[in-house]
Amino acid sequence: MKTVSKILSYPLSVIFYILFGFFLLLFDPIQRICLRVFGYQAHKNSVDWFNLLIVRSLHVLGTTYDVRVHSSIPNNVPIIIASNHQSMWDIPPIIWFLRKYHPKFISKIELGKKIPTISYNLKYGGSVLIDRKNPQQATQQIQKIGRYIQEHKRSVVIFPEGTRSRDGVPKPFKRKGLLTLFKNAPDAHVLPVSISHSWRLQRFGMFPIPIGTHLIFIVHPSLKVSEYEPDALINEVEATVKSHIDLN
């Protein structure tokens, strides 16, 4: 049965990547026009729709989603979405299912170059690009996005592991990025998110994408930054995220 599934994954992956490439090329000019002519909200809407289409395109491979929100999320406050990270396919569901909170990203600088749709959004949509080889630049950019969400009451996504887990087993959280966000967005609430099984989509690398993967996203109750000592808050967030990752 596993052999049959893997054989089927090859043609289905081709179909998926045709769709993925088409949407990358289609939405690059769309979002440019939206931002330059109609402004921020139109651009955000175009990004939301792009990510919805990627989420739905993964259905071609039999990918399904279970998104659980365990409590209401506060409105009109800055939000720090702190999540484990298993694959690049974590990102479209976060953008789509949490779209109400305008999620921005702390992304590696390489993604800001020559990727249709994605690079433009990262450069001009409110996210920041960090150079991992330049700690000073990285810290300045995280400070910048902290101040941005504090001012605009939007959200930023941070993957405190620093890099994705290739087998689903979470890595220790790195603290500096979170501490920098806490300092620059003192009114923020931290939203812990646990992601399970996304790593399976890349267990063969980028190709083929396995079929029939069931992704689980658990959005936990938010924690107000000002009500915790910073290191204690990170401990709480890390424990919450990791304790709800399904490793089966």
mmCIF file of C-alpha atoms in Angstrom:
data_model
loop_
_atom_site.group_PDB
_atom_site.id
_atom_site.type_symbol
_atom_site.label_atom_id
_atom_site.label_comp_id
_atom_site.label_asym_id
_atom_site.label_seq_id
_atom_site.Cartn_x
_atom_site.Cartn_y
_atom_site.Cartn_z
ATOM 1 C CA MET A 1 0.000 0.000 0.000
ATOM 2 C CA LYS A 2 2.848 2.390 0.835
ATOM 3 C CA THR A 3 4.433 1.625 -2.542
ATOM 4 C CA VAL A 4 1.182 2.427 -4.370
ATOM 5 C CA SER A 5 0.829 5.679 -2.422
ATOM 6 C CA LYS A 6 4.345 6.751 -3.285
ATOM 7 C CA ILE A 7 3.832 5.941 -6.966
ATOM 8 C CA LEU A 8 0.637 8.002 -6.991
ATOM 9 C CA SER A 9 2.414 10.860 -5.261
ATOM 10 C CA TYR A 10 4.590 11.508 -8.329
ATOM 11 C CA PRO A 11 1.890 12.512 -10.849
ATOM 12 C CA LEU A 12 -0.157 14.246 -8.154
ATOM 13 C CA SER A 13 2.894 16.234 -7.070
ATOM 14 C CA VAL A 14 3.415 17.343 -10.658
ATOM 15 C CA ILE A 15 -0.193 18.561 -10.806
ATOM 16 C CA PHE A 16 0.222 20.365 -7.490
ATOM 17 C CA TYR A 17 3.427 22.107 -8.549
ATOM 18 C CA ILE A 18 1.830 23.215 -11.819
ATOM 19 C CA LEU A 19 -0.936 24.835 -9.771
ATOM 20 C CA PHE A 20 1.555 26.258 -7.267
ATOM 21 C CA GLY A 21 3.712 27.754 -10.023
ATOM 22 C CA PHE A 22 0.676 29.170 -11.789
ATOM 23 C CA PHE A 23 -0.551 30.922 -8.643
ATOM 24 C CA LEU A 24 2.933 32.269 -7.897
ATOM 25 C CA LEU A 25 3.076 33.860 -11.340
ATOM 26 C CA LEU A 26 -0.553 35.010 -11.294
ATOM 27 C CA PHE A 27 -0.505 36.735 -7.917
ATOM 28 C CA ASP A 28 2.817 38.509 -8.337
ATOM 29 C CA PRO A 29 1.382 41.223 -10.626
ATOM 30 C CA ILE A 30 -1.970 41.128 -8.811
ATOM 31 C CA GLN A 31 -0.468 42.006 -5.446
ATOM 32 C CA ARG A 32 1.789 44.678 -6.964
ATOM 33 C CA ILE A 33 -1.237 46.378 -8.509
ATOM 34 C CA CYS A 34 -3.226 45.970 -5.298
ATOM 35 C CA LEU A 35 -0.556 47.624 -3.168
ATOM 36 C CA ARG A 36 0.452 50.404 -5.542
ATOM 37 C CA VAL A 37 -3.044 51.362 -6.674
ATOM 38 C CA PHE A 38 -5.406 50.384 -3.863
ATOM 39 C CA GLY A 39 -3.190 50.245 -0.775
ATOM 40 C CA TYR A 40 -2.492 47.969 2.148
ATOM 41 C CA GLN A 41 -5.876 46.279 2.620
ATOM 42 C CA ALA A 42 -6.224 45.312 -1.042
ATOM 43 C CA HIS A 43 -2.700 43.904 -0.993
ATOM 44 C CA LYS A 44 -3.454 41.928 2.158
ATOM 45 C CA ASN A 45 -6.600 40.515 0.548
ATOM 46 C CA SER A 46 -4.585 39.349 -2.460
ATOM 47 C CA VAL A 47 -2.070 37.631 -0.153
ATOM 48 C CA ASP A 48 -4.922 35.952 1.742
ATOM 49 C CA TRP A 49 -6.448 34.624 -1.450
ATOM 50 C CA PHE A 50 -3.108 33.368 -2.727
ATOM 51 C CA ASN A 51 -2.569 31.392 0.461
ATOM 52 C CA LEU A 52 -6.114 30.030 0.430
ATOM 53 C CA LEU A 53 -5.483 28.698 -3.073
ATOM 54 C CA ILE A 54 -2.245 27.036 -1.942
ATOM 55 C CA VAL A 55 -4.065 25.460 1.010
ATOM 56 C CA ARG A 56 -6.750 24.174 -1.350
ATOM 57 C CA SER A 57 -4.258 23.048 -3.976
ATOM 58 C CA LEU A 58 -2.707 20.696 -1.444
ATOM 59 C CA HIS A 59 -6.044 18.861 -1.443
ATOM 60 C CA VAL A 60 -4.932 17.474 -4.813
ATOM 61 C CA LEU A 61 -2.515 15.345 -2.784
ATOM 62 C CA GLY A 62 -5.196 14.319 -0.317
ATOM 63 C CA THR A 63 -3.900 16.748 2.296
ATOM 64 C CA THR A 64 -6.454 17.571 4.981
ATOM 65 C CA TYR A 65 -6.500 20.117 7.810
ATOM 66 C CA ASP A 66 -7.692 20.067 11.381
ATOM 67 C CA VAL A 67 -7.545 23.603 12.809
ATOM 68 C CA ARG A 68 -8.496 23.890 16.477
ATOM 69 C CA VAL A 69 -8.822 27.263 18.201
ATOM 70 C CA HIS A 70 -9.144 26.622 21.934
ATOM 71 C CA SER A 71 -10.330 30.081 22.965
ATOM 72 C CA SER A 72 -11.230 33.427 21.523
ATOM 73 C CA ILE A 73 -8.286 35.481 20.298
ATOM 74 C CA PRO A 74 -8.161 39.098 21.535
ATOM 75 C CA ASN A 75 -8.898 41.800 18.993
ATOM 76 C CA ASN A 76 -7.129 45.136 18.433
ATOM 77 C CA VAL A 77 -3.978 44.138 20.275
ATOM 78 C CA PRO A 78 -0.537 43.198 18.954
ATOM 79 C CA ILE A 79 -0.128 39.416 18.760
ATOM 80 C CA ILE A 80 3.015 37.294 18.720
ATOM 81 C CA ILE A 81 2.223 33.932 17.109
ATOM 82 C CA ALA A 82 4.836 31.504 18.459
ATOM 83 C CA SER A 83 4.810 28.141 16.700
ATOM 84 C CA ASN A 84 6.903 25.077 16.124
ATOM 85 C CA HIS A 85 8.067 24.743 12.513
ATOM 86 C CA GLN A 86 7.989 21.568 10.444
ATOM 87 C CA SER A 87 7.903 22.580 6.778
ATOM 88 C CA MET A 88 7.320 25.413 4.342
ATOM 89 C CA TRP A 89 3.705 24.248 4.167
ATOM 90 C CA ASP A 90 3.114 25.508 7.723
ATOM 91 C CA ILE A 91 2.918 29.039 6.399
ATOM 92 C CA PRO A 92 -0.112 29.158 4.020
ATOM 93 C CA PRO A 93 -2.518 27.741 6.649
ATOM 94 C CA ILE A 94 -1.260 30.212 9.269
ATOM 95 C CA ILE A 95 -1.793 33.128 6.885
ATOM 96 C CA TRP A 96 -5.239 31.937 5.820
ATOM 97 C CA PHE A 97 -6.758 30.637 9.043
ATOM 98 C CA LEU A 98 -5.391 33.541 11.127
ATOM 99 C CA ARG A 99 -5.911 36.157 8.411
ATOM 100 C CA LYS A 100 -8.050 38.307 10.690
ATOM 101 C CA TYR A 101 -4.892 39.154 12.657
ATOM 102 C CA HIS A 102 -2.756 40.246 9.695
ATOM 103 C CA PRO A 103 0.149 37.811 10.279
ATOM 104 C CA LYS A 104 3.613 39.049 9.267
ATOM 105 C CA PHE A 105 6.801 37.014 9.283
ATOM 106 C CA ILE A 106 10.379 37.101 10.452
ATOM 107 C CA SER A 107 11.961 35.467 7.431
ATOM 108 C CA LYS A 108 15.456 34.686 6.252
ATOM 109 C CA ILE A 109 16.798 37.266 3.846
ATOM 110 C CA GLU A 110 17.206 34.768 0.997
ATOM 111 C CA LEU A 111 13.424 34.525 0.599
ATOM 112 C CA GLY A 112 13.254 38.208 -0.301
ATOM 113 C CA LYS A 113 14.854 37.587 -3.684
ATOM 114 C CA LYS A 114 13.426 36.361 -6.978
ATOM 115 C CA ILE A 115 10.496 34.265 -5.741
ATOM 116 C CA PRO A 116 7.312 35.468 -7.458
ATOM 117 C CA THR A 117 4.585 36.659 -5.063
ATOM 118 C CA ILE A 118 6.423 35.491 -1.933
ATOM 119 C CA SER A 119 9.439 37.819 -2.153
ATOM 120 C CA TYR A 120 7.321 40.873 -2.907
ATOM 121 C CA ASN A 121 4.998 40.191 0.007
ATOM 122 C CA LEU A 122 7.885 39.679 2.433
ATOM 123 C CA LYS A 123 9.556 42.907 1.314
ATOM 124 C CA TYR A 124 6.519 45.188 1.149
ATOM 125 C CA GLY A 125 3.730 43.546 3.142
ATOM 126 C CA GLY A 126 5.019 44.338 6.627
ATOM 127 C CA SER A 127 7.290 41.353 7.253
ATOM 128 C CA VAL A 128 11.028 41.627 7.907
ATOM 129 C CA LEU A 129 13.990 39.805 6.399
ATOM 130 C CA ILE A 130 16.881 38.825 8.640
ATOM 131 C CA ASP A 131 20.438 37.894 7.801
ATOM 132 C CA ARG A 132 21.312 34.944 10.016
ATOM 133 C CA LYS A 133 24.996 35.686 9.523
ATOM 134 C CA ASN A 134 24.545 39.212 10.888
ATOM 135 C CA PRO A 135 23.112 39.115 14.445
ATOM 136 C CA GLN A 136 23.013 42.904 14.726
ATOM 137 C CA GLN A 137 20.949 43.269 11.553
ATOM 138 C CA ALA A 138 18.656 40.438 12.663
ATOM 139 C CA THR A 139 18.030 42.044 16.039
ATOM 140 C CA GLN A 140 17.301 45.415 14.445
ATOM 141 C CA GLN A 141 14.744 43.858 12.121
ATOM 142 C CA ILE A 142 13.014 42.008 14.965
ATOM 143 C CA GLN A 143 12.906 45.268 16.931
ATOM 144 C CA LYS A 144 11.372 46.916 13.873
ATOM 145 C CA ILE A 145 8.581 44.368 13.508
ATOM 146 C CA GLY A 146 7.933 44.446 17.245
ATOM 147 C CA ARG A 147 7.336 48.195 17.033
ATOM 148 C CA TYR A 148 5.246 47.645 13.887
ATOM 149 C CA ILE A 149 2.784 45.244 15.526
ATOM 150 C CA GLN A 150 2.668 47.429 18.637
ATOM 151 C CA GLU A 151 1.660 50.444 16.538
ATOM 152 C CA HIS A 152 -0.686 48.769 14.048
ATOM 153 C CA LYS A 153 -2.183 46.087 16.333
ATOM 154 C CA ARG A 154 -1.250 43.287 13.947
ATOM 155 C CA SER A 155 0.534 39.980 14.435
ATOM 156 C CA VAL A 156 3.964 38.555 13.777
ATOM 157 C CA VAL A 157 4.788 34.864 13.377
ATOM 158 C CA ILE A 158 7.977 33.627 14.973
ATOM 159 C CA PHE A 159 9.358 30.087 14.860
ATOM 160 C CA PRO A 160 11.522 30.059 18.004
ATOM 161 C CA GLU A 161 13.245 26.788 17.075
ATOM 162 C CA GLY A 162 15.154 28.810 14.496
ATOM 163 C CA THR A 163 14.889 26.137 11.811
ATOM 164 C CA ARG A 164 12.350 23.533 10.876
ATOM 165 C CA SER A 165 12.178 20.071 12.394
ATOM 166 C CA ARG A 166 12.646 17.462 9.681
ATOM 167 C CA ASP A 167 11.076 14.630 11.675
ATOM 168 C CA GLY A 168 8.447 16.458 13.714
ATOM 169 C CA VAL A 169 10.414 16.340 16.949
ATOM 170 C CA PRO A 170 10.598 19.946 18.222
ATOM 171 C CA LYS A 171 13.925 21.645 18.841
ATOM 172 C CA PRO A 172 14.700 23.828 21.888
ATOM 173 C CA PHE A 173 13.315 27.341 21.660
ATOM 174 C CA LYS A 174 15.803 30.140 21.121
ATOM 175 C CA ARG A 175 14.985 33.062 23.370
ATOM 176 C CA LYS A 176 16.510 36.195 21.911
ATOM 177 C CA GLY A 177 13.906 36.784 19.206
ATOM 178 C CA LEU A 178 11.001 36.400 21.606
ATOM 179 C CA LEU A 179 12.651 38.593 24.238
ATOM 180 C CA THR A 180 13.218 41.291 21.615
ATOM 181 C CA LEU A 181 9.567 41.151 20.566
ATOM 182 C CA PHE A 182 8.383 41.329 24.185
ATOM 183 C CA LYS A 183 10.458 44.454 24.744
ATOM 184 C CA ASN A 184 9.274 46.222 21.594
ATOM 185 C CA ALA A 185 5.626 45.152 21.762
ATOM 186 C CA PRO A 186 4.854 45.395 25.491
ATOM 187 C CA ASP A 187 1.073 45.323 24.919
ATOM 188 C CA ALA A 188 1.252 42.090 22.951
ATOM 189 C CA HIS A 189 -0.418 38.781 23.631
ATOM 190 C CA VAL A 190 1.485 35.604 22.755
ATOM 191 C CA LEU A 191 -0.514 33.030 20.814
ATOM 192 C CA PRO A 192 1.116 29.573 21.085
ATOM 193 C CA VAL A 193 0.459 27.316 18.082
ATOM 194 C CA SER A 194 1.248 23.603 17.824
ATOM 195 C CA ILE A 195 1.681 22.110 14.338
ATOM 196 C CA SER A 196 1.681 18.364 13.718
ATOM 197 C CA HIS A 197 2.483 16.208 10.665
ATOM 198 C CA SER A 198 3.475 19.046 8.346
ATOM 199 C CA TRP A 199 7.001 17.607 8.198
ATOM 200 C CA ARG A 200 5.606 14.576 6.373
ATOM 201 C CA LEU A 201 4.933 16.729 3.311
ATOM 202 C CA GLN A 202 8.697 17.191 2.925
ATOM 203 C CA ARG A 203 9.986 13.851 4.123
ATOM 204 C CA PHE A 204 11.180 13.086 0.577
ATOM 205 C CA GLY A 205 12.438 16.635 0.106
ATOM 206 C CA MET A 206 10.515 18.868 -2.276
ATOM 207 C CA PHE A 207 9.492 16.003 -4.570
ATOM 208 C CA PRO A 208 7.402 13.963 -4.439
ATOM 209 C CA ILE A 209 4.975 15.278 -1.851
ATOM 210 C CA PRO A 210 3.380 12.340 -0.021
ATOM 211 C CA ILE A 211 -0.359 11.874 -0.363
ATOM 212 C CA GLY A 212 -2.950 11.685 2.386
ATOM 213 C CA THR A 213 -1.220 13.821 5.033
ATOM 214 C CA HIS A 214 -3.437 15.109 7.839
ATOM 215 C CA LEU A 215 -2.171 18.411 9.246
ATOM 216 C CA ILE A 216 -3.152 19.546 12.733
ATOM 217 C CA PHE A 217 -2.960 23.169 13.886
ATOM 218 C CA ILE A 218 -3.821 23.841 17.525
ATOM 219 C CA VAL A 219 -4.188 27.499 18.532
ATOM 220 C CA HIS A 220 -3.887 27.746 22.316
ATOM 221 C CA PRO A 221 -5.229 30.457 24.640
ATOM 222 C CA SER A 222 -3.231 33.662 24.425
ATOM 223 C CA LEU A 223 -0.878 34.872 27.163
ATOM 224 C CA LYS A 224 -0.459 38.579 27.887
ATOM 225 C CA VAL A 225 3.182 39.642 27.817
ATOM 226 C CA SER A 226 2.828 42.209 30.605
ATOM 227 C CA GLU A 227 1.495 39.601 33.033
ATOM 228 C CA TYR A 228 4.615 37.414 32.966
ATOM 229 C CA GLU A 229 8.311 37.608 33.650
ATOM 230 C CA PRO A 230 9.877 37.229 30.173
ATOM 231 C CA ASP A 231 11.782 33.968 30.698
ATOM 232 C CA ALA A 232 8.849 32.426 32.537
ATOM 233 C CA LEU A 233 6.585 33.359 29.636
ATOM 234 C CA ILE A 234 8.909 31.689 27.136
ATOM 235 C CA ASN A 235 8.984 28.566 29.313
ATOM 236 C CA GLU A 236 5.180 28.531 29.394
ATOM 237 C CA VAL A 237 4.858 29.042 25.639
ATOM 238 C CA GLU A 238 7.448 26.383 24.822
ATOM 239 C CA ALA A 239 5.836 23.831 27.140
ATOM 240 C CA THR A 240 2.378 24.540 25.703
ATOM 241 C CA VAL A 241 3.467 24.257 22.078
ATOM 242 C CA LYS A 242 5.510 21.095 22.547
ATOM 243 C CA SER A 243 3.019 19.249 24.730
ATOM 244 C CA HIS A 244 0.409 19.276 21.956
ATOM 245 C CA ILE A 245 2.545 18.136 19.015
ATOM 246 C CA ASP A 246 1.405 14.740 17.760
ATOM 247 C CA LEU A 247 4.535 12.647 17.151
ATOM 248 C CA ASN A 248 2.657 9.498 16.052
#
